[in-house]
mmCIF file of C-alpha atoms and ligand atoms in Angstrom:
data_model
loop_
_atom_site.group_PDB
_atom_site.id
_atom_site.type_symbol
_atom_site.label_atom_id
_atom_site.label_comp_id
_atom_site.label_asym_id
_atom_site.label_seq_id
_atom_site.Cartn_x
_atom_site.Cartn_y
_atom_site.Cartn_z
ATOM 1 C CA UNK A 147 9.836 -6.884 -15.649
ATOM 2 C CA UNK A 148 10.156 -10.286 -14.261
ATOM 3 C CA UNK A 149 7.044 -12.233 -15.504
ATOM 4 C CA UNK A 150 7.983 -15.394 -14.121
ATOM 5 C CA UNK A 151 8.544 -14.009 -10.512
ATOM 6 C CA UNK A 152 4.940 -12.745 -10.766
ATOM 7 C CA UNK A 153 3.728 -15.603 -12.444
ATOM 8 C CA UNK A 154 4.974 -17.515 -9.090
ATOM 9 C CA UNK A 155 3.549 -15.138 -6.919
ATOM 10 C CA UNK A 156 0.246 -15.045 -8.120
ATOM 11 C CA UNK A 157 0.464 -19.159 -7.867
ATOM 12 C CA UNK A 158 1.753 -19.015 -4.436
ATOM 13 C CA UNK A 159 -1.222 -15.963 -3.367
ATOM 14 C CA UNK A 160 -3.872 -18.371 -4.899
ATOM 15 C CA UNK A 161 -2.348 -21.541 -3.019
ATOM 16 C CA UNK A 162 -1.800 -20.246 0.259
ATOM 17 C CA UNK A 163 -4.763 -19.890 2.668
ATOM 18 C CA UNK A 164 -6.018 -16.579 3.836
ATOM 19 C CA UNK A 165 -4.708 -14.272 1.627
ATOM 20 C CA UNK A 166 -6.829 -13.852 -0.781
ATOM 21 C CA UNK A 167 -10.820 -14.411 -1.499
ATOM 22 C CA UNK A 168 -10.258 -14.572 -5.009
ATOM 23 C CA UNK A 169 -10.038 -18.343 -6.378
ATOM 24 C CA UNK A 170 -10.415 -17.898 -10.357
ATOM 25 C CA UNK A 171 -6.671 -17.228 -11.803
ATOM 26 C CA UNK A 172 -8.110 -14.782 -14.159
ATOM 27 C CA UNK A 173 -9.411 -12.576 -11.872
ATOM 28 C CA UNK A 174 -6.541 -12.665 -9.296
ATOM 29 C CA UNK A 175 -4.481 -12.009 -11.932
ATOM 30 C CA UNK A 176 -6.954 -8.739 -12.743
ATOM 31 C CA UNK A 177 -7.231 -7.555 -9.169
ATOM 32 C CA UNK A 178 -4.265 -8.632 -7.422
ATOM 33 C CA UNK A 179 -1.395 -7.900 -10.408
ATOM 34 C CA UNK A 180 -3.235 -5.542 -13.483
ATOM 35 C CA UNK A 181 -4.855 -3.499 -10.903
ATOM 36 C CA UNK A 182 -1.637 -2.804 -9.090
ATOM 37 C CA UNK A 183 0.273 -2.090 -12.518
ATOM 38 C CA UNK A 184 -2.791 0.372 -13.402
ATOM 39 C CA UNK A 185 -0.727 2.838 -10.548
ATOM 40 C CA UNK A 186 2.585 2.629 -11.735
ATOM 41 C CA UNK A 187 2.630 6.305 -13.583
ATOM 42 C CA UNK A 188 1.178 7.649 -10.676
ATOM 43 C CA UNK A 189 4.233 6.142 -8.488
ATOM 44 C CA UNK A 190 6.205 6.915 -11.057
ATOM 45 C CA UNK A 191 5.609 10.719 -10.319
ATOM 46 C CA UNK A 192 7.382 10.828 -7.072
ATOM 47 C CA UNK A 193 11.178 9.210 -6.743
ATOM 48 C CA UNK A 194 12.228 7.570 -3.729
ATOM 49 C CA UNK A 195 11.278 4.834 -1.104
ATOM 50 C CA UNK A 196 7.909 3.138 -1.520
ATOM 51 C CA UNK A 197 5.529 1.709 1.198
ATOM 52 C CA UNK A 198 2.947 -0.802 0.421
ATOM 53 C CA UNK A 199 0.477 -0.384 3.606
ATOM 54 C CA UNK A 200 -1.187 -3.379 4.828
ATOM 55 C CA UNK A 201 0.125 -5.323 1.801
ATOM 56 C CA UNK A 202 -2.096 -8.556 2.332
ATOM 57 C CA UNK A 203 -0.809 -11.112 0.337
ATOM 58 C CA UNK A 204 2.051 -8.762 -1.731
ATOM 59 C CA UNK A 205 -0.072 -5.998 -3.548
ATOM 60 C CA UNK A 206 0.539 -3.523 -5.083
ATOM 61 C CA UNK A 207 4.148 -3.873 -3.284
ATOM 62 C CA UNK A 208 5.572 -6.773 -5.792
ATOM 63 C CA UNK A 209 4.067 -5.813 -8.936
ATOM 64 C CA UNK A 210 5.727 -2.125 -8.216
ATOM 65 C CA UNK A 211 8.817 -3.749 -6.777
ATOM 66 C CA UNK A 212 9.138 -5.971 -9.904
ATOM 67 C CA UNK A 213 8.785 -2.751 -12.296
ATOM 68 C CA UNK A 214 10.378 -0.619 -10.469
ATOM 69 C CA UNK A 215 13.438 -2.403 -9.779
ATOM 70 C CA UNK A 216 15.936 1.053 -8.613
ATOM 71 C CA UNK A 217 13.610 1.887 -6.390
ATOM 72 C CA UNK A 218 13.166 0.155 -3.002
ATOM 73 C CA UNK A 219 9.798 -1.124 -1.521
ATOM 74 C CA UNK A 220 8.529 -2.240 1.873
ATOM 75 C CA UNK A 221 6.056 -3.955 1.835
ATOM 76 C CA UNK A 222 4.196 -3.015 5.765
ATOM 77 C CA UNK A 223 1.942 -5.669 6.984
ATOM 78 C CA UNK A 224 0.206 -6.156 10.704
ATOM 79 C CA UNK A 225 -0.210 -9.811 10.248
ATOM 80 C CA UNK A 226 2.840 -11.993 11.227
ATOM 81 C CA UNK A 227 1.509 -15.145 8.983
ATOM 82 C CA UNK A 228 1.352 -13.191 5.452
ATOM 83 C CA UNK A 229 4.250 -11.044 6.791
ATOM 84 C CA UNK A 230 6.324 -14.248 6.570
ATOM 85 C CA UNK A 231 4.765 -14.957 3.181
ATOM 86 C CA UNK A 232 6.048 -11.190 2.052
ATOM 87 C CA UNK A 233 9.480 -11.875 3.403
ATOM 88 C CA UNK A 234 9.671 -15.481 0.747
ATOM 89 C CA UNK A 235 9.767 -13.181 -2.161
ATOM 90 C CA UNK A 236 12.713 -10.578 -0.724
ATOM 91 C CA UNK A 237 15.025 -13.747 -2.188
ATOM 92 C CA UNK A 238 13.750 -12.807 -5.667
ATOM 93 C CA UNK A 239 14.011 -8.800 -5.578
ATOM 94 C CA UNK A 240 16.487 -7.532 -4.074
ATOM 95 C CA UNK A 241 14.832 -3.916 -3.644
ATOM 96 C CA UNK A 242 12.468 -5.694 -1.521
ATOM 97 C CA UNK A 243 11.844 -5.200 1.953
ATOM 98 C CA UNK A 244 8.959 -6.478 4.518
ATOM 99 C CA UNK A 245 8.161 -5.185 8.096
ATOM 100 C CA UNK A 246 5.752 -6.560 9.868
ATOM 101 C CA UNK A 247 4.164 -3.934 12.040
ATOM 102 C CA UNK A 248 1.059 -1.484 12.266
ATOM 103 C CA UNK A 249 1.314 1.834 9.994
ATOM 104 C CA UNK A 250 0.681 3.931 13.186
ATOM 105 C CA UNK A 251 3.453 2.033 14.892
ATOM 106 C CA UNK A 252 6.220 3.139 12.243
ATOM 107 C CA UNK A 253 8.645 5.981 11.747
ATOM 108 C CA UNK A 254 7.091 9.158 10.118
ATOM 109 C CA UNK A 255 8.037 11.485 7.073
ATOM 110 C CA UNK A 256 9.896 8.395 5.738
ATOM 111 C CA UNK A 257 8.793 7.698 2.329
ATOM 112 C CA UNK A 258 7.952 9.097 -0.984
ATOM 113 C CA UNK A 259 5.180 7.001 -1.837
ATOM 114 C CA UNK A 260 2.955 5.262 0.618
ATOM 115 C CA UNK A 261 0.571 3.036 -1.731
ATOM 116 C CA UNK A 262 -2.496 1.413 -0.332
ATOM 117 C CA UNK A 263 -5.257 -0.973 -1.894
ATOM 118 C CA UNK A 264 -8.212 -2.313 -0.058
ATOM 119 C CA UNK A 265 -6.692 -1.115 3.503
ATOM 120 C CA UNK A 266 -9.332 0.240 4.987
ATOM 121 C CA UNK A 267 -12.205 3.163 4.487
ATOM 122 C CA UNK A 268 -10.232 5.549 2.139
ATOM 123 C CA UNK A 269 -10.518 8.282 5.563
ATOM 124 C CA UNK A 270 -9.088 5.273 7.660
ATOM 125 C CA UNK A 271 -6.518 4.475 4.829
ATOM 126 C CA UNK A 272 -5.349 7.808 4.122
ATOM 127 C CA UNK A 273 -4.969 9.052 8.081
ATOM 128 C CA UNK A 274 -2.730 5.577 8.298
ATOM 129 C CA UNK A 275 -0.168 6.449 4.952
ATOM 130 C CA UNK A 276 -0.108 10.320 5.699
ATOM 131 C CA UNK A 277 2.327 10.143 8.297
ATOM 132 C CA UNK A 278 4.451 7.542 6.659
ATOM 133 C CA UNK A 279 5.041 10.268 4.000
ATOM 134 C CA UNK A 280 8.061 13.325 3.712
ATOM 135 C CA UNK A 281 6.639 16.542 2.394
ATOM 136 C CA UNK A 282 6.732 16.741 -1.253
ATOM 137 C CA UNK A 283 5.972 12.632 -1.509
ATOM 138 C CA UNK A 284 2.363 11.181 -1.861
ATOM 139 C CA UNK A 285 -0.086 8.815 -0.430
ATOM 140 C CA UNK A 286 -1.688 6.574 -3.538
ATOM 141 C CA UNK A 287 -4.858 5.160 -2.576
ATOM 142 C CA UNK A 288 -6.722 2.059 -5.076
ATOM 143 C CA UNK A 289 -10.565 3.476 -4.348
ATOM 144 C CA UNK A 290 -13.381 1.532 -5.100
ATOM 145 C CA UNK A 291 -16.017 4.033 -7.103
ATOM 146 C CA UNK A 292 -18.164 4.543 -3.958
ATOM 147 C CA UNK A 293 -14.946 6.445 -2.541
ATOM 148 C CA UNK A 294 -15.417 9.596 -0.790
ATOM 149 C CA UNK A 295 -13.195 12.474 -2.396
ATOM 150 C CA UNK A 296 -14.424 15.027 0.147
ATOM 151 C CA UNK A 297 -14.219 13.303 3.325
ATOM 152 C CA UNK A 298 -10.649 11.985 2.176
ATOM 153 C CA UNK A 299 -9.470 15.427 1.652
ATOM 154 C CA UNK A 300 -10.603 16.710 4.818
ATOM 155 C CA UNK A 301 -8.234 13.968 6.174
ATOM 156 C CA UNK A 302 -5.264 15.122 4.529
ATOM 157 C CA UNK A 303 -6.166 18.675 5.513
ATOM 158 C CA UNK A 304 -5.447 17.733 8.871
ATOM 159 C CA UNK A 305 -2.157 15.925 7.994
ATOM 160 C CA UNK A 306 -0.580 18.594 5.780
ATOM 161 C CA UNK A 307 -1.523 17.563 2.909
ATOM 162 C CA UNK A 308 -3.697 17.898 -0.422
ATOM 163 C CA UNK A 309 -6.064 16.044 -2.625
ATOM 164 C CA UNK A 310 -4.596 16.069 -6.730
ATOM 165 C CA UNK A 311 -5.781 15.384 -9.689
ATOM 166 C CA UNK A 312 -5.534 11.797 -10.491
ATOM 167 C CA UNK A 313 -7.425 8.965 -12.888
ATOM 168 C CA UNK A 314 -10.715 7.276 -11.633
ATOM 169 C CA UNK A 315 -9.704 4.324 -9.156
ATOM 170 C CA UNK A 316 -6.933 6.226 -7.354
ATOM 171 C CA UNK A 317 -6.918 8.807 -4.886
ATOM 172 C CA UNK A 318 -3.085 10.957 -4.036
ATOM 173 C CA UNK A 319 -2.922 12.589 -1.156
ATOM 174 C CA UNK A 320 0.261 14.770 -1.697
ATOM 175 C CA UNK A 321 2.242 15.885 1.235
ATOM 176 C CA UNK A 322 3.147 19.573 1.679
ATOM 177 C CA UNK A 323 4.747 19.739 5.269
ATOM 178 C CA UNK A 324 5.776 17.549 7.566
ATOM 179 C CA UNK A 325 3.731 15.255 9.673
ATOM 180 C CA UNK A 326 2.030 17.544 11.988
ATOM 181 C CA UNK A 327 1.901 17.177 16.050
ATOM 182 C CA UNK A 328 -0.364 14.454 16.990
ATOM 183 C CA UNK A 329 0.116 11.684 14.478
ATOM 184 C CA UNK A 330 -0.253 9.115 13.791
ATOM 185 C CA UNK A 331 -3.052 8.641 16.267
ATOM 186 C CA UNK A 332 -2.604 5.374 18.399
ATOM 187 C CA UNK A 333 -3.222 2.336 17.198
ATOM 188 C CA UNK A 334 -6.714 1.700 16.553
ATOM 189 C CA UNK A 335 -8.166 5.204 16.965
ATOM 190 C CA UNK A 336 -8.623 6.217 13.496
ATOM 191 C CA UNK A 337 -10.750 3.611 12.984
ATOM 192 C CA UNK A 338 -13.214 4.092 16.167
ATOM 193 C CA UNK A 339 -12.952 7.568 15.921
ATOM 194 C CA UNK A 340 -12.427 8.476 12.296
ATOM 195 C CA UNK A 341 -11.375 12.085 11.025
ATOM 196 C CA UNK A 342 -14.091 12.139 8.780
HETATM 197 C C1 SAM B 155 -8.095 -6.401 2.831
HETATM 198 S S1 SAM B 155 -6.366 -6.642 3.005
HETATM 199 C C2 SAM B 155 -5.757 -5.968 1.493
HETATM 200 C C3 SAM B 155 -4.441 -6.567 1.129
HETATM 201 C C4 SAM B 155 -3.854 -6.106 -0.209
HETATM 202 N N1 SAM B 155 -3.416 -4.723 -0.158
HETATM 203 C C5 SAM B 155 -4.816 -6.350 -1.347
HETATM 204 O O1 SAM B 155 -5.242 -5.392 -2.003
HETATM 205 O O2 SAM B 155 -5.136 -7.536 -1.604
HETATM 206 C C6 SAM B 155 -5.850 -5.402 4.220
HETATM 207 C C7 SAM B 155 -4.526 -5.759 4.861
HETATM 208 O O3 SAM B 155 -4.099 -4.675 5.683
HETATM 209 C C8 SAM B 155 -3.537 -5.174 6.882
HETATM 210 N N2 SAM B 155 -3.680 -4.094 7.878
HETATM 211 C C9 SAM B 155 -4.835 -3.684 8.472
HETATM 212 N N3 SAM B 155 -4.590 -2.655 9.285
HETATM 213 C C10 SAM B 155 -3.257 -2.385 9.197
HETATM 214 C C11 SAM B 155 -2.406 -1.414 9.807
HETATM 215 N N4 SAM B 155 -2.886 -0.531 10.672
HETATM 216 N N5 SAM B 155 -1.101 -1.419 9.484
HETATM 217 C C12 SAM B 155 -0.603 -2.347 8.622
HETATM 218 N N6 SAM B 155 -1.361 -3.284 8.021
HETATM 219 C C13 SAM B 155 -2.669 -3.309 8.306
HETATM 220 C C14 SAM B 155 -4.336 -6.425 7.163
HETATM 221 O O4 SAM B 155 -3.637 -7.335 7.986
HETATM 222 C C15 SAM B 155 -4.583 -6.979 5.773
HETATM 223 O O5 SAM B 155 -3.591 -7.888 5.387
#
């Protein structure tokens, strides 16, 4: 893996206003890079195109684009000023790719993975990634402990797909049909009128 790339990154996150909270090296270094690492055997599971959804400052897109260098990642942001941040590090890995754009706003049944951490209410963040998936791939959700397992699968009920088994901290969503009639809602309307 390229260490040094990171190493950069996790400078450049730290230095650059509004994109992170976090100000203690350490810690970023725990959230922003371990953290995203801790998902790579789930990723791992399902080959093809990733999507990091609302990516924030770069994660978990460029710790999985840095160890998983054959397979290509896009990191999706709605922000324009930390989508031109994403876009520095494309120079560095070449499987890297940045849109800057709304999930709902996107093609459907594109991707393998779609990979989200701190998005949105896991319901919220899993009715955003659904659609972004082709049957047979998998949204990966980074949940906090407080995450709702039930209420999440009731979500992916509704968007043909199904709740697995995976390790505390994650929740994958695995898709078993295409993206059915109706999504992605428009913009905004998952959130004011979640699914569940
Ligand atoms: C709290 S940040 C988390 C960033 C990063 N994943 C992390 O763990 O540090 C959520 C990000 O999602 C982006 N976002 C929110 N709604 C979005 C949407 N519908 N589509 C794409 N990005 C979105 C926000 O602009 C923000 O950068």
């Amino acid at each position: 893996m390229n260490d040094d790339l990171l190493e950069r990154w996790l400078d450049a996150v730290l230095a650059t206003r509004g994109l992170t909270a976090l100000r203690d090296r350490e810690e970023a270094r725990r959230v922003l890079l371990d953290d995203a690492l801790a998902g790579l055997e789930l990723v791992r599971r399902f080959d093809g195109p990733i999507a990091d959804v609302g990516s924030g400052g770069g994660t978990p897109g460029i710790p999985l684009a840095a160890a998983l260098p054959e397979r290509e990642v896009t990191l999706l942001e709605a922000e324009r000023r930390k989508a031109e941040f994403l876009e520095r590090w494309t120079a560095d890995l070449p499987n890297l790719r940045v849109i800057w754009g709304r999930a709902e706003d996107q093609a459907t049944d594109r991707y393998t993975v779609a990979a989200a951490k701190a998005l949105a209410p896991p319901p919220v963040a899993a009715e955003w990634c659904l659609p972004l998936v082709e049957a047979g791939g998998a949204a990966i959700l980074w949940v906090g402990p407080s995450a709702d397992a039930n209420a999440v699968a009731r979500v992916a009920a509704r968007l043909a797909a199904e709740l697995e088994p995976a390790p505390p901290g994650f929740l994958v969503l695995r898709k078993t049909g295409p993206t059915p009639p109706g999504f992605p809602r428009r913009p905004g309307v998952a959130k004011k009128r979640p699914l569940a």
